[in-house]
Amino acid sequence: THSTHSTHPQRQRQRADVRILHLTSYERMGIARVHCVSGCVCIPQELDAHRPPSRRNVSIFRDGLIQVDFTTARCEMALRLLHRTSSGQHKWVLTRVTVSPRV
């Protein structure tokens, strides 16, 4: 679970883009579901870290973008690994979370 803070006054609802950088690979990777828990609203998303093999079997990093509307000064989000998988396994590597105001 990751918490973010809005530094803006609460006169109107604040918006932000939350970017989730994660590893994707051609083997052993799973699917994670990201959703807002409290203090904000967003559309839940599933991020599949499995990338079917192409001509080059390499691992790369991908960005998942979630648009968040703050309802309070603190936003709590959750990232949960799902039992469902497209690779047959469940590895999932979170690299970085960045939050930037949306204008």
mmCIF file of N, CA and C in Angstrom:
data_model
loop_
_atom_site.group_PDB
_atom_site.id
_atom_site.type_symbol
_atom_site.label_atom_id
_atom_site.label_comp_id
_atom_site.label_asym_id
_atom_site.label_seq_id
_atom_site.Cartn_x
_atom_site.Cartn_y
_atom_site.Cartn_z
ATOM 1 N N THR A 1 0.840 -1.173 0.000
ATOM 2 C CA THR A 1 0.000 0.000 0.000
ATOM 3 C C THR A 1 0.883 1.234 0.000
ATOM 4 N N HIS A 2 0.541 2.205 -0.819
ATOM 5 C CA HIS A 2 1.330 3.425 -0.948
ATOM 6 C C HIS A 2 0.410 4.608 -0.693
ATOM 7 N N SER A 3 0.828 5.543 0.131
ATOM 8 C CA SER A 3 0.044 6.746 0.412
ATOM 9 C C SER A 3 0.672 7.941 -0.276
ATOM 10 N N THR A 4 -0.183 8.823 -0.790
ATOM 11 C CA THR A 4 0.303 10.055 -1.401
ATOM 12 C C THR A 4 -0.388 11.218 -0.715
ATOM 13 N N HIS A 5 0.240 12.364 -0.733
ATOM 14 C CA HIS A 5 -0.320 13.553 -0.094
ATOM 15 C C HIS A 5 -0.515 14.650 -1.127
ATOM 16 N N SER A 6 -1.639 15.335 -1.041
ATOM 17 C CA SER A 6 -1.889 16.514 -1.856
ATOM 18 C C SER A 6 -1.550 17.733 -1.012
ATOM 19 N N THR A 7 -0.800 18.674 -1.575
ATOM 20 C CA THR A 7 -0.415 19.863 -0.824
ATOM 21 C C THR A 7 -1.330 21.046 -1.123
ATOM 22 N N HIS A 8 -2.380 20.830 -1.870
ATOM 23 C CA HIS A 8 -3.281 21.904 -2.265
ATOM 24 C C HIS A 8 -4.424 22.053 -1.263
ATOM 25 N N PRO A 9 -4.961 23.270 -1.098
ATOM 26 C CA PRO A 9 -6.126 23.470 -0.230
ATOM 27 C C PRO A 9 -7.303 22.631 -0.720
ATOM 28 N N GLN A 10 -8.220 22.329 0.153
ATOM 29 C CA GLN A 10 -9.336 21.451 -0.179
ATOM 30 C C GLN A 10 -10.561 22.198 -0.714
ATOM 31 N N ARG A 11 -10.394 23.365 -1.311
ATOM 32 C CA ARG A 11 -11.530 24.109 -1.860
ATOM 33 C C ARG A 11 -12.194 23.355 -2.997
ATOM 34 N N GLN A 12 -11.416 22.687 -3.799
ATOM 35 C CA GLN A 12 -11.948 21.895 -4.893
ATOM 36 C C GLN A 12 -11.179 20.586 -4.954
ATOM 37 N N ARG A 13 -11.753 19.623 -5.604
ATOM 38 C CA ARG A 13 -11.120 18.314 -5.705
ATOM 39 C C ARG A 13 -9.830 18.414 -6.522
ATOM 40 N N GLN A 14 -8.754 17.869 -5.980
ATOM 41 C CA GLN A 14 -7.462 17.889 -6.664
ATOM 42 C C GLN A 14 -7.292 16.607 -7.471
ATOM 43 N N ARG A 15 -6.544 16.709 -8.549
ATOM 44 C CA ARG A 15 -6.330 15.563 -9.427
ATOM 45 C C ARG A 15 -4.842 15.334 -9.616
ATOM 46 N N ALA A 16 -4.482 14.072 -9.791
ATOM 47 C CA ALA A 16 -3.077 13.729 -10.000
ATOM 48 C C ALA A 16 -2.977 12.516 -10.914
ATOM 49 N N ASP A 17 -1.822 12.400 -11.548
ATOM 50 C CA ASP A 17 -1.478 11.205 -12.315
ATOM 51 C C ASP A 17 -0.506 10.394 -11.479
ATOM 52 N N VAL A 18 -0.832 9.135 -11.252
ATOM 53 C CA VAL A 18 0.053 8.225 -10.527
ATOM 54 C C VAL A 18 0.632 7.260 -11.555
ATOM 55 N N ARG A 19 1.948 7.279 -11.672
ATOM 56 C CA ARG A 19 2.635 6.387 -12.616
ATOM 57 C C ARG A 19 3.320 5.276 -11.837
ATOM 58 N N ILE A 20 3.075 4.050 -12.275
ATOM 59 C CA ILE A 20 3.629 2.873 -11.618
ATOM 60 C C ILE A 20 4.576 2.197 -12.601
ATOM 61 N N LEU A 21 5.870 2.348 -12.349
ATOM 62 C CA LEU A 21 6.887 1.731 -13.197
ATOM 63 C C LEU A 21 7.133 0.318 -12.679
ATOM 64 N N HIS A 22 7.024 -0.658 -13.576
ATOM 65 C CA HIS A 22 7.199 -2.054 -13.165
ATOM 66 C C HIS A 22 7.918 -2.848 -14.251
ATOM 67 N N LEU A 23 8.526 -3.931 -13.816
ATOM 68 C CA LEU A 23 9.250 -4.818 -14.718
ATOM 69 C C LEU A 23 8.266 -5.678 -15.494
ATOM 70 N N THR A 24 8.509 -5.841 -16.790
ATOM 71 C CA THR A 24 7.768 -6.816 -17.591
ATOM 72 C C THR A 24 8.782 -7.772 -18.187
ATOM 73 N N SER A 25 8.368 -9.011 -18.367
ATOM 74 C CA SER A 25 9.285 -10.010 -18.897
ATOM 75 C C SER A 25 8.509 -11.073 -19.662
ATOM 76 N N TYR A 26 9.230 -11.889 -20.402
ATOM 77 C CA TYR A 26 8.627 -12.918 -21.234
ATOM 78 C C TYR A 26 8.360 -14.209 -20.463
ATOM 79 N N GLU A 27 8.758 -14.269 -19.168
ATOM 80 C CA GLU A 27 8.496 -15.488 -18.396
ATOM 81 C C GLU A 27 8.313 -15.183 -16.911
ATOM 82 N N ARG A 28 7.542 -16.018 -16.239
ATOM 83 C CA ARG A 28 7.354 -16.037 -14.779
ATOM 84 C C ARG A 28 6.643 -14.823 -14.186
ATOM 85 N N MET A 29 6.052 -13.964 -14.975
ATOM 86 C CA MET A 29 5.477 -12.731 -14.443
ATOM 87 C C MET A 29 3.971 -12.871 -14.213
ATOM 88 N N GLY A 30 3.463 -12.095 -13.246
ATOM 89 C CA GLY A 30 2.058 -12.154 -12.875
ATOM 90 C C GLY A 30 1.300 -10.875 -13.195
ATOM 91 N N ILE A 31 0.092 -10.813 -12.650
ATOM 92 C CA ILE A 31 -0.811 -9.682 -12.869
ATOM 93 C C ILE A 31 -1.123 -9.048 -11.517
ATOM 94 N N ALA A 32 -1.026 -7.718 -11.447
ATOM 95 C CA ALA A 32 -1.364 -6.990 -10.222
ATOM 96 C C ALA A 32 -2.551 -6.076 -10.505
ATOM 97 N N ARG A 33 -3.378 -5.893 -9.491
ATOM 98 C CA ARG A 33 -4.514 -4.976 -9.581
ATOM 99 C C ARG A 33 -4.221 -3.774 -8.696
ATOM 100 N N VAL A 34 -4.358 -2.571 -9.256
ATOM 101 C CA VAL A 34 -4.146 -1.328 -8.521
ATOM 102 C C VAL A 34 -5.496 -0.636 -8.377
ATOM 103 N N HIS A 35 -5.807 -0.197 -7.144
ATOM 104 C CA HIS A 35 -7.063 0.514 -6.923
ATOM 105 C C HIS A 35 -6.924 1.497 -5.766
ATOM 106 N N CYS A 36 -7.815 2.462 -5.740
ATOM 107 C CA CYS A 36 -7.848 3.444 -4.657
ATOM 108 C C CYS A 36 -8.593 2.846 -3.472
ATOM 109 N N VAL A 37 -8.046 3.057 -2.265
ATOM 110 C CA VAL A 37 -8.620 2.488 -1.048
ATOM 111 C C VAL A 37 -9.382 3.544 -0.259
ATOM 112 N N SER A 38 -8.736 4.690 0.006
ATOM 113 C CA SER A 38 -9.410 5.746 0.767
ATOM 114 C C SER A 38 -8.785 7.099 0.451
ATOM 115 N N GLY A 39 -9.587 8.142 0.575
ATOM 116 C CA GLY A 39 -9.106 9.499 0.370
ATOM 117 C C GLY A 39 -9.008 9.924 -1.079
ATOM 118 N N CYS A 40 -9.332 9.016 -2.001
ATOM 119 C CA CYS A 40 -9.248 9.326 -3.428
ATOM 120 C C CYS A 40 -10.092 8.319 -4.200
ATOM 121 N N VAL A 41 -10.356 8.663 -5.444
ATOM 122 C CA VAL A 41 -11.092 7.752 -6.322
ATOM 123 C C VAL A 41 -10.318 7.592 -7.619
ATOM 124 N N CYS A 42 -10.391 6.386 -8.177
ATOM 125 C CA CYS A 42 -9.735 6.094 -9.454
ATOM 126 C C CYS A 42 -10.394 4.862 -10.061
ATOM 127 N N ILE A 43 -10.154 4.656 -11.317
ATOM 128 C CA ILE A 43 -10.638 3.456 -11.988
ATOM 129 C C ILE A 43 -9.609 2.356 -11.738
ATOM 130 N N PRO A 44 -10.011 1.232 -11.116
ATOM 131 C CA PRO A 44 -9.059 0.139 -10.872
ATOM 132 C C PRO A 44 -8.466 -0.362 -12.190
ATOM 133 N N GLN A 45 -7.197 -0.738 -12.126
ATOM 134 C CA GLN A 45 -6.516 -1.238 -13.319
ATOM 135 C C GLN A 45 -5.752 -2.505 -12.997
ATOM 136 N N GLU A 46 -5.652 -3.382 -13.989
ATOM 137 C CA GLU A 46 -4.819 -4.565 -13.873
ATOM 138 C C GLU A 46 -3.582 -4.360 -14.735
ATOM 139 N N LEU A 47 -2.424 -4.616 -14.142
ATOM 140 C CA LEU A 47 -1.150 -4.461 -14.842
ATOM 141 C C LEU A 47 -0.527 -5.845 -14.998
ATOM 142 N N ASP A 48 -0.511 -6.341 -16.221
ATOM 143 C CA ASP A 48 0.054 -7.662 -16.513
ATOM 144 C C ASP A 48 1.533 -7.495 -16.821
ATOM 145 N N ALA A 49 2.386 -8.063 -15.997
ATOM 146 C CA ALA A 49 3.835 -7.928 -16.170
ATOM 147 C C ALA A 49 4.402 -8.973 -17.121
ATOM 148 N N HIS A 50 3.542 -9.870 -17.618
ATOM 149 C CA HIS A 50 4.007 -10.869 -18.585
ATOM 150 C C HIS A 50 3.886 -10.303 -19.990
ATOM 151 N N ARG A 51 4.943 -10.440 -20.741
ATOM 152 C CA ARG A 51 5.000 -10.002 -22.127
ATOM 153 C C ARG A 51 5.397 -11.214 -22.945
ATOM 154 N N PRO A 52 4.515 -11.714 -23.810
ATOM 155 C CA PRO A 52 4.862 -12.906 -24.589
ATOM 156 C C PRO A 52 6.182 -12.717 -25.329
ATOM 157 N N PRO A 53 6.949 -13.797 -25.468
ATOM 158 C CA PRO A 53 8.261 -13.680 -26.124
ATOM 159 C C PRO A 53 8.129 -13.191 -27.564
ATOM 160 N N SER A 54 9.061 -12.359 -27.932
ATOM 161 C CA SER A 54 9.149 -11.914 -29.322
ATOM 162 C C SER A 54 10.462 -12.470 -29.869
ATOM 163 N N ARG A 55 10.982 -11.862 -30.869
ATOM 164 C CA ARG A 55 12.263 -12.341 -31.403
ATOM 165 C C ARG A 55 13.380 -12.146 -30.401
ATOM 166 N N ARG A 56 13.276 -11.121 -29.553
ATOM 167 C CA ARG A 56 14.297 -10.864 -28.526
ATOM 168 C C ARG A 56 13.683 -11.129 -27.162
ATOM 169 N N ASN A 57 14.211 -12.074 -26.433
ATOM 170 C CA ASN A 57 13.713 -12.384 -25.095
ATOM 171 C C ASN A 57 14.389 -11.476 -24.081
ATOM 172 N N VAL A 58 13.808 -10.300 -23.871
ATOM 173 C CA VAL A 58 14.380 -9.333 -22.938
ATOM 174 C C VAL A 58 13.309 -8.890 -21.952
ATOM 175 N N SER A 59 13.754 -8.404 -20.821
ATOM 176 C CA SER A 59 12.865 -7.803 -19.833
ATOM 177 C C SER A 59 12.951 -6.291 -19.986
ATOM 178 N N ILE A 60 11.820 -5.623 -19.906
ATOM 179 C CA ILE A 60 11.797 -4.165 -20.012
ATOM 180 C C ILE A 60 10.899 -3.604 -18.910
ATOM 181 N N PHE A 61 10.985 -2.303 -18.690
ATOM 182 C CA PHE A 61 10.140 -1.644 -17.708
ATOM 183 C C PHE A 61 9.002 -0.941 -18.427
ATOM 184 N N ARG A 62 7.813 -1.002 -17.835
ATOM 185 C CA ARG A 62 6.638 -0.348 -18.391
ATOM 186 C C ARG A 62 6.025 0.557 -17.344
ATOM 187 N N ASP A 63 5.325 1.577 -17.828
ATOM 188 C CA ASP A 63 4.649 2.550 -16.979
ATOM 189 C C ASP A 63 3.146 2.283 -17.009
ATOM 190 N N GLY A 64 2.533 2.149 -15.846
ATOM 191 C CA GLY A 64 1.083 2.107 -15.760
ATOM 192 C C GLY A 64 0.612 3.461 -15.258
ATOM 193 N N LEU A 65 -0.371 4.063 -15.903
ATOM 194 C CA LEU A 65 -0.868 5.388 -15.524
ATOM 195 C C LEU A 65 -2.252 5.255 -14.910
ATOM 196 N N ILE A 66 -2.419 5.843 -13.725
ATOM 197 C CA ILE A 66 -3.710 5.855 -13.051
ATOM 198 C C ILE A 66 -4.050 7.303 -12.723
ATOM 199 N N GLN A 67 -5.207 7.757 -13.177
ATOM 200 C CA GLN A 67 -5.650 9.115 -12.881
ATOM 201 C C GLN A 67 -6.455 9.083 -11.587
ATOM 202 N N VAL A 68 -6.046 9.924 -10.643
ATOM 203 C CA VAL A 68 -6.611 9.914 -9.294
ATOM 204 C C VAL A 68 -7.258 11.262 -8.993
ATOM 205 N N ASP A 69 -8.446 11.224 -8.397
ATOM 206 C CA ASP A 69 -9.115 12.420 -7.878
ATOM 207 C C ASP A 69 -9.081 12.330 -6.361
ATOM 208 N N PHE A 70 -8.413 13.303 -5.721
ATOM 209 C CA PHE A 70 -8.320 13.323 -4.262
ATOM 210 C C PHE A 70 -9.647 13.776 -3.668
ATOM 211 N N THR A 71 -10.100 13.103 -2.620
ATOM 212 C CA THR A 71 -11.280 13.535 -1.875
ATOM 213 C C THR A 71 -10.869 14.070 -0.505
ATOM 214 N N THR A 72 -9.631 13.792 -0.095
ATOM 215 C CA THR A 72 -9.034 14.326 1.134
ATOM 216 C C THR A 72 -7.581 14.663 0.815
ATOM 217 N N ALA A 73 -6.839 15.123 1.804
ATOM 218 C CA ALA A 73 -5.430 15.474 1.588
ATOM 219 C C ALA A 73 -4.541 14.237 1.486
ATOM 220 N N ARG A 74 -5.054 13.071 1.859
ATOM 221 C CA ARG A 74 -4.254 11.846 1.838
ATOM 222 C C ARG A 74 -4.975 10.791 0.991
ATOM 223 N N CYS A 75 -4.231 10.161 0.102
ATOM 224 C CA CYS A 75 -4.780 9.138 -0.783
ATOM 225 C C CYS A 75 -4.075 7.814 -0.507
ATOM 226 N N GLU A 76 -4.848 6.774 -0.258
ATOM 227 C CA GLU A 76 -4.265 5.450 -0.061
ATOM 228 C C GLU A 76 -4.666 4.563 -1.232
ATOM 229 N N MET A 77 -3.648 3.947 -1.848
ATOM 230 C CA MET A 77 -3.871 3.043 -2.969
ATOM 231 C C MET A 77 -3.301 1.682 -2.604
ATOM 232 N N ALA A 78 -3.825 0.640 -3.251
ATOM 233 C CA ALA A 78 -3.321 -0.714 -3.005
ATOM 234 C C ALA A 78 -2.939 -1.364 -4.323
ATOM 235 N N LEU A 79 -1.894 -2.152 -4.274
ATOM 236 C CA LEU A 79 -1.454 -2.964 -5.403
ATOM 237 C C LEU A 79 -1.443 -4.402 -4.888
ATOM 238 N N ARG A 80 -2.287 -5.249 -5.484
ATOM 239 C CA ARG A 80 -2.405 -6.632 -5.032
ATOM 240 C C ARG A 80 -2.119 -7.588 -6.183
ATOM 241 N N LEU A 81 -1.303 -8.565 -5.908
ATOM 242 C CA LEU A 81 -0.991 -9.597 -6.890
ATOM 243 C C LEU A 81 -2.186 -10.534 -7.008
ATOM 244 N N LEU A 82 -2.613 -10.806 -8.225
ATOM 245 C CA LEU A 82 -3.776 -11.660 -8.456
ATOM 246 C C LEU A 82 -3.371 -13.126 -8.566
ATOM 247 N N HIS A 83 -4.342 -14.010 -8.300
ATOM 248 C CA HIS A 83 -4.096 -15.450 -8.479
ATOM 249 C C HIS A 83 -4.057 -15.798 -9.966
ATOM 250 N N ARG A 84 -4.835 -15.061 -10.758
ATOM 251 C CA ARG A 84 -4.875 -15.272 -12.209
ATOM 252 C C ARG A 84 -3.542 -14.839 -12.809
ATOM 253 N N THR A 85 -3.065 -15.555 -13.812
ATOM 254 C CA THR A 85 -1.789 -15.217 -14.442
ATOM 255 C C THR A 85 -1.811 -15.616 -15.910
ATOM 256 N N SER A 86 -1.107 -14.875 -16.745
ATOM 257 C CA SER A 86 -1.032 -15.226 -18.164
ATOM 258 C C SER A 86 0.255 -15.990 -18.479
ATOM 259 N N SER A 87 1.163 -16.092 -17.497
ATOM 260 C CA SER A 87 2.439 -16.785 -17.731
ATOM 261 C C SER A 87 2.523 -18.118 -16.990
ATOM 262 N N GLY A 88 1.572 -18.367 -16.074
ATOM 263 C CA GLY A 88 1.632 -19.572 -15.258
ATOM 264 C C GLY A 88 2.345 -19.347 -13.931
ATOM 265 N N GLN A 89 2.933 -18.159 -13.746
ATOM 266 C CA GLN A 89 3.615 -17.841 -12.491
ATOM 267 C C GLN A 89 3.234 -16.430 -12.042
ATOM 268 N N HIS A 90 3.803 -15.970 -10.911
ATOM 269 C CA HIS A 90 3.274 -14.762 -10.275
ATOM 270 C C HIS A 90 4.300 -13.699 -9.893
ATOM 271 N N LYS A 91 5.463 -13.676 -10.474
ATOM 272 C CA LYS A 91 6.464 -12.664 -10.108
ATOM 273 C C LYS A 91 5.965 -11.282 -10.548
ATOM 274 N N TRP A 92 6.199 -10.269 -9.686
ATOM 275 C CA TRP A 92 5.809 -8.898 -10.020
ATOM 276 C C TRP A 92 6.774 -7.952 -9.330
ATOM 277 N N VAL A 93 7.417 -7.059 -10.085
ATOM 278 C CA VAL A 93 8.448 -6.175 -9.535
ATOM 279 C C VAL A 93 8.033 -4.718 -9.722
ATOM 280 N N LEU A 94 7.757 -4.047 -8.594
ATOM 281 C CA LEU A 94 7.454 -2.616 -8.592
ATOM 282 C C LEU A 94 8.770 -1.861 -8.490
ATOM 283 N N THR A 95 9.007 -0.946 -9.419
ATOM 284 C CA THR A 95 10.265 -0.211 -9.452
ATOM 285 C C THR A 95 10.133 1.195 -8.883
ATOM 286 N N ARG A 96 9.057 1.899 -9.278
ATOM 287 C CA ARG A 96 8.925 3.294 -8.842
ATOM 288 C C ARG A 96 7.460 3.732 -8.949
ATOM 289 N N VAL A 97 7.055 4.585 -8.010
ATOM 290 C CA VAL A 97 5.742 5.228 -8.057
ATOM 291 C C VAL A 97 5.982 6.732 -8.054
ATOM 292 N N THR A 98 5.422 7.432 -9.028
ATOM 293 C CA THR A 98 5.534 8.889 -9.057
ATOM 294 C C THR A 98 4.128 9.495 -9.109
ATOM 295 N N VAL A 99 3.978 10.619 -8.434
ATOM 296 C CA VAL A 99 2.702 11.329 -8.394
ATOM 297 C C VAL A 99 2.940 12.741 -8.904
ATOM 298 N N SER A 100 2.149 13.158 -9.888
ATOM 299 C CA SER A 100 2.285 14.522 -10.399
ATOM 300 C C SER A 100 0.894 15.134 -10.557
ATOM 301 N N PRO A 101 0.759 16.417 -10.205
ATOM 302 C CA PRO A 101 -0.538 17.088 -10.330
ATOM 303 C C PRO A 101 -1.006 17.081 -11.778
ATOM 304 N N ARG A 102 -2.297 16.908 -11.946
ATOM 305 C CA ARG A 102 -2.894 16.959 -13.276
ATOM 306 C C ARG A 102 -3.561 18.318 -13.414
ATOM 307 N N VAL A 103 -3.278 19.018 -14.489
ATOM 308 C CA VAL A 103 -3.853 20.357 -14.686
ATOM 309 C C VAL A 103 -4.902 20.357 -15.763
#
